[in-house]
Short mmCIF file of N, CA and C in Angstrom, two decimals:
data_model
loop_
_atom_site.label_atom_id
_atom_site.label_comp_id
_atom_site.label_asym_id
_atom_site.label_seq_id
_atom_site.Cartn_x
_atom_site.Cartn_y
_atom_site.Cartn_z
N MET O 1 -25.14 -24.17 -15.03
CA MET O 1 -26.43 -23.56 -15.21
C MET O 1 -26.49 -22.93 -16.60
N ALA O 2 -27.53 -23.16 -17.32
CA ALA O 2 -27.68 -22.60 -18.66
C ALA O 2 -28.04 -21.13 -18.58
N ALA O 3 -27.42 -20.35 -19.45
CA ALA O 3 -27.68 -18.91 -19.49
C ALA O 3 -29.00 -18.64 -20.19
N VAL O 4 -29.67 -17.62 -19.74
CA VAL O 4 -30.89 -17.17 -20.39
C VAL O 4 -30.54 -16.28 -21.58
N ALA O 5 -29.48 -15.48 -21.41
CA ALA O 5 -29.07 -14.55 -22.46
C ALA O 5 -27.59 -14.24 -22.27
N ARG O 6 -26.98 -13.63 -23.29
CA ARG O 6 -25.58 -13.22 -23.21
C ARG O 6 -25.51 -11.72 -22.95
N LEU O 7 -24.55 -11.31 -22.15
CA LEU O 7 -24.34 -9.90 -21.89
C LEU O 7 -23.87 -9.24 -23.18
N ARG O 8 -24.53 -8.19 -23.60
CA ARG O 8 -24.16 -7.49 -24.82
C ARG O 8 -23.31 -6.27 -24.52
N SER O 9 -23.75 -5.41 -23.62
CA SER O 9 -23.07 -4.14 -23.37
C SER O 9 -23.26 -3.71 -21.92
N VAL O 10 -22.32 -2.93 -21.47
CA VAL O 10 -22.50 -2.14 -20.25
C VAL O 10 -22.78 -0.73 -20.78
N VAL O 11 -23.91 -0.16 -20.41
CA VAL O 11 -24.34 1.14 -20.95
C VAL O 11 -24.24 2.19 -19.85
N LEU O 12 -23.56 3.28 -20.19
CA LEU O 12 -23.41 4.39 -19.25
C LEU O 12 -24.20 5.59 -19.76
N ASP O 13 -25.10 6.10 -18.93
CA ASP O 13 -25.77 7.36 -19.24
C ASP O 13 -24.77 8.48 -19.06
N CYS O 14 -24.90 9.52 -19.87
CA CYS O 14 -23.96 10.63 -19.78
C CYS O 14 -24.50 11.82 -20.58
N PRO O 15 -23.94 13.00 -20.36
CA PRO O 15 -24.40 14.16 -21.13
C PRO O 15 -23.83 14.21 -22.55
N GLU O 16 -22.61 13.68 -22.76
CA GLU O 16 -21.94 13.76 -24.06
C GLU O 16 -21.35 12.40 -24.43
N PRO O 17 -22.11 11.55 -25.13
CA PRO O 17 -21.63 10.20 -25.45
C PRO O 17 -20.30 10.14 -26.20
N ARG O 18 -20.10 11.02 -27.18
CA ARG O 18 -18.84 10.99 -27.94
C ARG O 18 -17.65 11.24 -27.03
N GLU O 19 -17.75 12.25 -26.18
CA GLU O 19 -16.62 12.60 -25.30
C GLU O 19 -16.30 11.47 -24.33
N LEU O 20 -17.33 10.87 -23.73
CA LEU O 20 -17.07 9.81 -22.77
C LEU O 20 -16.53 8.56 -23.46
N ALA O 21 -17.01 8.26 -24.66
CA ALA O 21 -16.47 7.12 -25.42
C ALA O 21 -15.00 7.34 -25.75
N ARG O 22 -14.63 8.56 -26.11
CA ARG O 22 -13.21 8.87 -26.40
C ARG O 22 -12.36 8.71 -25.13
N PHE O 23 -12.88 9.14 -23.98
CA PHE O 23 -12.16 8.99 -22.72
C PHE O 23 -11.86 7.50 -22.47
N TYR O 24 -12.89 6.65 -22.54
CA TYR O 24 -12.68 5.22 -22.26
C TYR O 24 -11.87 4.53 -23.36
N ALA O 25 -11.91 5.00 -24.59
CA ALA O 25 -11.04 4.46 -25.63
C ALA O 25 -9.58 4.76 -25.29
N ALA O 26 -9.32 5.95 -24.75
CA ALA O 26 -7.95 6.29 -24.36
C ALA O 26 -7.51 5.47 -23.14
N VAL O 27 -8.43 5.11 -22.26
CA VAL O 27 -8.08 4.33 -21.07
C VAL O 27 -7.94 2.85 -21.42
N GLY O 28 -8.91 2.27 -22.11
CA GLY O 28 -8.94 0.83 -22.33
C GLY O 28 -8.66 0.36 -23.74
N GLY O 29 -8.55 1.28 -24.69
CA GLY O 29 -8.29 0.91 -26.07
C GLY O 29 -9.57 0.83 -26.89
N GLY O 30 -9.41 0.60 -28.16
CA GLY O 30 -10.55 0.49 -29.05
C GLY O 30 -10.84 1.80 -29.76
N MET O 31 -11.81 1.75 -30.65
CA MET O 31 -12.21 2.92 -31.43
C MET O 31 -13.73 3.07 -31.30
N PRO O 32 -14.18 4.22 -30.80
CA PRO O 32 -15.63 4.42 -30.69
C PRO O 32 -16.32 4.37 -32.05
N GLU O 33 -17.50 3.76 -32.07
CA GLU O 33 -18.34 3.70 -33.26
C GLU O 33 -19.61 4.46 -32.96
N GLU O 34 -19.78 5.57 -33.64
CA GLU O 34 -20.94 6.40 -33.38
C GLU O 34 -22.11 5.93 -34.23
N GLU O 35 -23.18 5.55 -33.57
CA GLU O 35 -24.40 5.18 -34.29
C GLU O 35 -25.20 6.44 -34.57
N ASP O 36 -25.24 7.34 -33.64
CA ASP O 36 -25.81 8.68 -33.80
C ASP O 36 -25.33 9.51 -32.61
N SER O 37 -25.72 10.75 -32.53
CA SER O 37 -25.21 11.61 -31.46
C SER O 37 -25.75 11.22 -30.08
N GLU O 38 -26.73 10.33 -30.05
CA GLU O 38 -27.34 9.90 -28.78
C GLU O 38 -26.75 8.59 -28.26
N TRP O 39 -26.01 7.85 -29.09
CA TRP O 39 -25.56 6.50 -28.74
C TRP O 39 -24.22 6.22 -29.41
N VAL O 40 -23.21 5.91 -28.62
CA VAL O 40 -21.87 5.59 -29.13
C VAL O 40 -21.43 4.28 -28.49
N VAL O 41 -20.82 3.40 -29.27
CA VAL O 41 -20.37 2.09 -28.79
C VAL O 41 -18.86 2.01 -28.85
N LEU O 42 -18.27 1.38 -27.86
CA LEU O 42 -16.83 1.15 -27.80
C LEU O 42 -16.58 -0.31 -27.42
N GLN O 43 -15.91 -1.06 -28.30
CA GLN O 43 -15.49 -2.41 -27.97
C GLN O 43 -14.07 -2.34 -27.44
N ILE O 44 -13.90 -2.61 -26.15
CA ILE O 44 -12.57 -2.65 -25.55
C ILE O 44 -11.89 -3.92 -26.05
N PRO O 45 -10.68 -3.85 -26.62
CA PRO O 45 -10.00 -5.06 -27.09
C PRO O 45 -9.88 -6.10 -25.97
N ALA O 46 -10.29 -7.32 -26.26
CA ALA O 46 -10.26 -8.43 -25.30
C ALA O 46 -11.01 -8.07 -24.01
N GLY O 47 -12.01 -7.20 -24.13
CA GLY O 47 -12.78 -6.78 -22.96
C GLY O 47 -14.22 -6.54 -23.31
N PRO O 48 -14.90 -5.80 -22.46
CA PRO O 48 -16.34 -5.60 -22.65
C PRO O 48 -16.67 -4.60 -23.74
N ARG O 49 -17.89 -4.64 -24.16
CA ARG O 49 -18.44 -3.62 -25.05
C ARG O 49 -19.12 -2.59 -24.15
N LEU O 50 -18.66 -1.35 -24.28
CA LEU O 50 -19.27 -0.25 -23.53
C LEU O 50 -20.10 0.58 -24.49
N ALA O 51 -21.25 1.03 -24.05
CA ALA O 51 -22.08 1.92 -24.85
C ALA O 51 -22.37 3.16 -24.01
N PHE O 52 -22.47 4.28 -24.68
CA PHE O 52 -22.66 5.57 -24.02
C PHE O 52 -23.93 6.19 -24.59
N GLN O 53 -24.84 6.52 -23.70
CA GLN O 53 -26.17 6.97 -24.10
C GLN O 53 -26.43 8.37 -23.53
N ARG O 54 -26.83 9.29 -24.41
CA ARG O 54 -27.15 10.64 -23.95
C ARG O 54 -28.35 10.57 -23.01
N ALA O 55 -28.22 11.24 -21.86
CA ALA O 55 -29.28 11.27 -20.87
C ALA O 55 -29.57 12.73 -20.51
N PRO O 56 -30.64 13.28 -21.05
CA PRO O 56 -31.00 14.65 -20.69
C PRO O 56 -31.19 14.78 -19.18
N GLY O 57 -30.67 15.84 -18.61
CA GLY O 57 -30.79 16.04 -17.17
C GLY O 57 -29.90 15.12 -16.34
N TYR O 58 -28.91 14.51 -16.98
CA TYR O 58 -28.01 13.58 -16.30
C TYR O 58 -27.39 14.22 -15.06
N SER O 59 -27.34 13.45 -13.98
CA SER O 59 -26.56 13.86 -12.81
C SER O 59 -25.73 12.65 -12.40
N PRO O 60 -24.44 12.87 -12.13
CA PRO O 60 -23.54 11.74 -11.83
C PRO O 60 -23.88 11.09 -10.49
N PRO O 61 -23.48 9.82 -10.36
CA PRO O 61 -23.69 9.15 -9.08
C PRO O 61 -22.84 9.81 -7.99
N ASP O 62 -23.33 9.79 -6.77
CA ASP O 62 -22.53 10.25 -5.64
C ASP O 62 -21.59 9.13 -5.26
N TRP O 63 -20.36 9.51 -4.90
CA TRP O 63 -19.45 8.49 -4.40
C TRP O 63 -20.08 7.93 -3.14
N PRO O 64 -20.05 6.63 -2.96
CA PRO O 64 -20.79 6.00 -1.86
C PRO O 64 -20.39 6.52 -0.49
N ARG O 65 -21.41 6.74 0.27
CA ARG O 65 -21.26 7.11 1.67
C ARG O 65 -22.22 6.24 2.45
N ALA O 66 -21.79 5.75 3.58
CA ALA O 66 -22.62 4.83 4.36
C ALA O 66 -23.96 5.45 4.75
N ASP O 67 -23.99 6.78 4.89
CA ASP O 67 -25.23 7.42 5.33
C ASP O 67 -26.15 7.81 4.18
N ARG O 68 -25.76 7.55 2.91
CA ARG O 68 -26.61 8.02 1.80
C ARG O 68 -26.92 6.92 0.80
N ASP O 69 -26.04 6.65 -0.12
CA ASP O 69 -26.38 5.72 -1.19
C ASP O 69 -25.18 4.88 -1.60
N SER O 70 -25.43 3.90 -2.43
CA SER O 70 -24.36 3.04 -2.91
C SER O 70 -23.89 3.54 -4.27
N GLN O 71 -22.79 3.00 -4.74
CA GLN O 71 -22.23 3.44 -6.01
C GLN O 71 -22.91 2.79 -7.22
N GLN O 72 -23.74 1.81 -7.04
CA GLN O 72 -24.46 1.10 -8.09
C GLN O 72 -23.56 0.17 -8.89
N PHE O 73 -22.58 0.68 -9.60
CA PHE O 73 -21.61 -0.17 -10.28
C PHE O 73 -20.40 0.69 -10.62
N HIS O 74 -19.28 0.02 -10.97
CA HIS O 74 -18.11 0.75 -11.45
C HIS O 74 -17.29 -0.18 -12.34
N LEU O 75 -16.36 0.38 -13.08
CA LEU O 75 -15.48 -0.38 -13.96
C LEU O 75 -14.11 -0.48 -13.32
N ASP O 76 -13.49 -1.66 -13.40
CA ASP O 76 -12.13 -1.89 -12.92
C ASP O 76 -11.22 -2.08 -14.13
N PHE O 77 -10.05 -1.41 -14.11
CA PHE O 77 -9.04 -1.56 -15.15
C PHE O 77 -7.75 -2.08 -14.53
N ASP O 78 -7.15 -3.08 -15.15
CA ASP O 78 -5.85 -3.60 -14.73
C ASP O 78 -4.80 -2.61 -15.21
N ALA O 79 -4.15 -1.93 -14.25
CA ALA O 79 -3.16 -0.91 -14.60
C ALA O 79 -1.73 -1.43 -14.52
N GLY O 80 -1.55 -2.70 -14.21
CA GLY O 80 -0.21 -3.28 -14.15
C GLY O 80 0.03 -4.00 -12.84
N GLY O 81 1.22 -4.57 -12.73
CA GLY O 81 1.56 -5.36 -11.56
C GLY O 81 2.37 -4.62 -10.51
N THR O 82 2.77 -3.38 -10.81
CA THR O 82 3.57 -2.61 -9.86
C THR O 82 2.91 -1.26 -9.60
N TRP O 83 3.27 -0.67 -8.47
CA TRP O 83 2.73 0.66 -8.16
C TRP O 83 3.28 1.71 -9.13
N GLU O 84 4.46 1.48 -9.67
CA GLU O 84 4.99 2.42 -10.67
C GLU O 84 4.10 2.44 -11.90
N GLU O 85 3.62 1.27 -12.32
CA GLU O 85 2.72 1.21 -13.47
C GLU O 85 1.38 1.89 -13.16
N VAL O 86 0.89 1.69 -11.95
CA VAL O 86 -0.37 2.33 -11.54
C VAL O 86 -0.17 3.85 -11.48
N ASP O 87 0.96 4.30 -10.93
CA ASP O 87 1.25 5.74 -10.89
C ASP O 87 1.25 6.33 -12.31
N GLU O 88 1.85 5.63 -13.25
CA GLU O 88 1.91 6.10 -14.63
C GLU O 88 0.50 6.15 -15.24
N ALA O 89 -0.29 5.11 -14.99
CA ALA O 89 -1.67 5.08 -15.49
C ALA O 89 -2.48 6.21 -14.86
N GLU O 90 -2.25 6.46 -13.58
CA GLU O 90 -2.96 7.54 -12.90
C GLU O 90 -2.69 8.89 -13.57
N GLN O 91 -1.44 9.17 -13.85
CA GLN O 91 -1.11 10.44 -14.50
C GLN O 91 -1.82 10.57 -15.84
N LYS O 92 -1.92 9.46 -16.56
CA LYS O 92 -2.58 9.49 -17.87
C LYS O 92 -4.08 9.72 -17.75
N VAL O 93 -4.76 9.02 -16.82
CA VAL O 93 -6.21 9.22 -16.71
C VAL O 93 -6.54 10.62 -16.18
N LEU O 94 -5.68 11.14 -15.30
CA LEU O 94 -5.91 12.51 -14.82
C LEU O 94 -5.75 13.51 -15.97
N ALA O 95 -4.77 13.29 -16.84
CA ALA O 95 -4.58 14.17 -17.99
C ALA O 95 -5.75 14.07 -18.97
N LEU O 96 -6.44 12.92 -18.98
CA LEU O 96 -7.59 12.74 -19.86
C LEU O 96 -8.87 13.36 -19.29
N GLY O 97 -8.83 13.78 -18.03
CA GLY O 97 -10.01 14.41 -17.44
C GLY O 97 -10.61 13.69 -16.26
N ALA O 98 -10.01 12.59 -15.81
CA ALA O 98 -10.50 11.91 -14.62
C ALA O 98 -10.15 12.74 -13.39
N ARG O 99 -10.82 12.44 -12.28
CA ARG O 99 -10.46 13.07 -11.01
C ARG O 99 -10.44 12.01 -9.93
N VAL O 100 -9.61 12.21 -8.93
CA VAL O 100 -9.47 11.26 -7.83
C VAL O 100 -10.72 11.31 -6.96
N LEU O 101 -11.27 10.14 -6.64
CA LEU O 101 -12.39 10.06 -5.70
C LEU O 101 -11.95 9.57 -4.33
N ASP O 102 -10.98 8.65 -4.30
CA ASP O 102 -10.61 8.05 -3.02
C ASP O 102 -9.14 7.67 -3.03
N ARG O 103 -8.39 8.27 -2.15
CA ARG O 103 -6.99 7.88 -1.96
C ARG O 103 -6.76 7.41 -0.53
N GLU O 104 -7.82 7.36 0.26
CA GLU O 104 -7.69 6.94 1.65
C GLU O 104 -7.17 5.51 1.72
N ASP O 105 -6.10 5.33 2.46
CA ASP O 105 -5.49 4.01 2.66
C ASP O 105 -5.11 3.32 1.35
N TYR O 106 -4.85 4.10 0.28
CA TYR O 106 -4.58 3.44 -0.99
C TYR O 106 -3.32 2.61 -0.97
N GLU O 107 -2.39 2.93 -0.09
CA GLU O 107 -1.18 2.10 -0.03
C GLU O 107 -1.47 0.72 0.57
N LYS O 108 -2.64 0.55 1.22
CA LYS O 108 -3.04 -0.74 1.79
C LYS O 108 -3.95 -1.52 0.83
N LYS O 109 -4.45 -0.85 -0.21
CA LYS O 109 -5.37 -1.47 -1.15
C LYS O 109 -4.65 -1.77 -2.46
N ASP O 110 -5.24 -2.58 -3.29
CA ASP O 110 -4.69 -2.88 -4.61
C ASP O 110 -5.39 -2.09 -5.70
N PHE O 111 -5.98 -0.96 -5.36
CA PHE O 111 -6.71 -0.16 -6.34
C PHE O 111 -6.77 1.30 -5.90
N ARG O 112 -7.05 2.15 -6.88
CA ARG O 112 -7.30 3.57 -6.63
C ARG O 112 -8.58 3.94 -7.37
N VAL O 113 -9.36 4.82 -6.78
CA VAL O 113 -10.70 5.13 -7.30
C VAL O 113 -10.73 6.54 -7.90
N TYR O 114 -11.33 6.63 -9.09
CA TYR O 114 -11.43 7.89 -9.84
C TYR O 114 -12.86 8.08 -10.33
N ALA O 115 -13.15 9.28 -10.81
CA ALA O 115 -14.39 9.55 -11.54
C ALA O 115 -14.01 9.89 -12.97
N ASP O 116 -14.77 9.37 -13.93
CA ASP O 116 -14.55 9.75 -15.33
C ASP O 116 -15.09 11.17 -15.54
N PRO O 117 -14.93 11.75 -16.71
CA PRO O 117 -15.39 13.13 -16.92
C PRO O 117 -16.89 13.35 -16.68
N ALA O 118 -17.71 12.29 -16.76
CA ALA O 118 -19.14 12.41 -16.49
C ALA O 118 -19.48 12.08 -15.05
N GLY O 119 -18.49 11.69 -14.24
CA GLY O 119 -18.71 11.41 -12.82
C GLY O 119 -18.88 9.96 -12.44
N HIS O 120 -18.81 9.01 -13.39
CA HIS O 120 -18.93 7.59 -13.05
C HIS O 120 -17.64 7.13 -12.36
N PRO O 121 -17.75 6.37 -11.27
CA PRO O 121 -16.55 5.85 -10.63
C PRO O 121 -15.91 4.73 -11.45
N PHE O 122 -14.57 4.67 -11.42
CA PHE O 122 -13.83 3.55 -11.98
C PHE O 122 -12.54 3.40 -11.19
N CYS O 123 -11.93 2.22 -11.28
CA CYS O 123 -10.72 1.95 -10.52
C CYS O 123 -9.56 1.58 -11.45
N LEU O 124 -8.38 1.99 -11.06
CA LEU O 124 -7.14 1.46 -11.62
C LEU O 124 -6.62 0.48 -10.59
N CYS O 125 -6.46 -0.78 -10.99
CA CYS O 125 -6.09 -1.84 -10.07
C CYS O 125 -4.67 -2.31 -10.32
N ARG O 126 -3.98 -2.64 -9.24
CA ARG O 126 -2.66 -3.27 -9.34
C ARG O 126 -2.89 -4.75 -9.27
N ILE O 127 -2.61 -5.44 -10.37
CA ILE O 127 -2.83 -6.88 -10.45
C ILE O 127 -1.47 -7.54 -10.58
N GLU O 128 -1.04 -8.22 -9.52
CA GLU O 128 0.25 -8.90 -9.58
C GLU O 128 0.16 -10.07 -10.54
N GLN O 129 1.10 -10.15 -11.46
CA GLN O 129 1.13 -11.21 -12.45
C GLN O 129 1.93 -12.38 -11.89
N PRO O 130 1.48 -13.63 -12.14
CA PRO O 130 2.21 -14.79 -11.62
C PRO O 130 3.58 -14.95 -12.25
#
């Protein structure tokens, strides 16, 4: 099927674009490029282009609950092929300002769920390498 357009960026609303861009640069790599204080772009090496946009009155998404709302979207990061690598990545994202959203049954899942400093959900995934 022919594409209508190419995906340019995943844009996250947030209260402080510079701070959130620095957080994701520390998680996924790259160097934030500030266009102005309202818009910052981060090209993740060999990954997506993330953009961070100041949103006055921003309120973070609620972690999904069956009785309320869905999470809308989230970012997945490959944290390695072993739980030791995921544990190490977890310590690093927590030190950067992330917080745990879901650890329920995490030993049965191949991922762990966190919120970034602005409250967006993201996952550290254990991806077994062939």
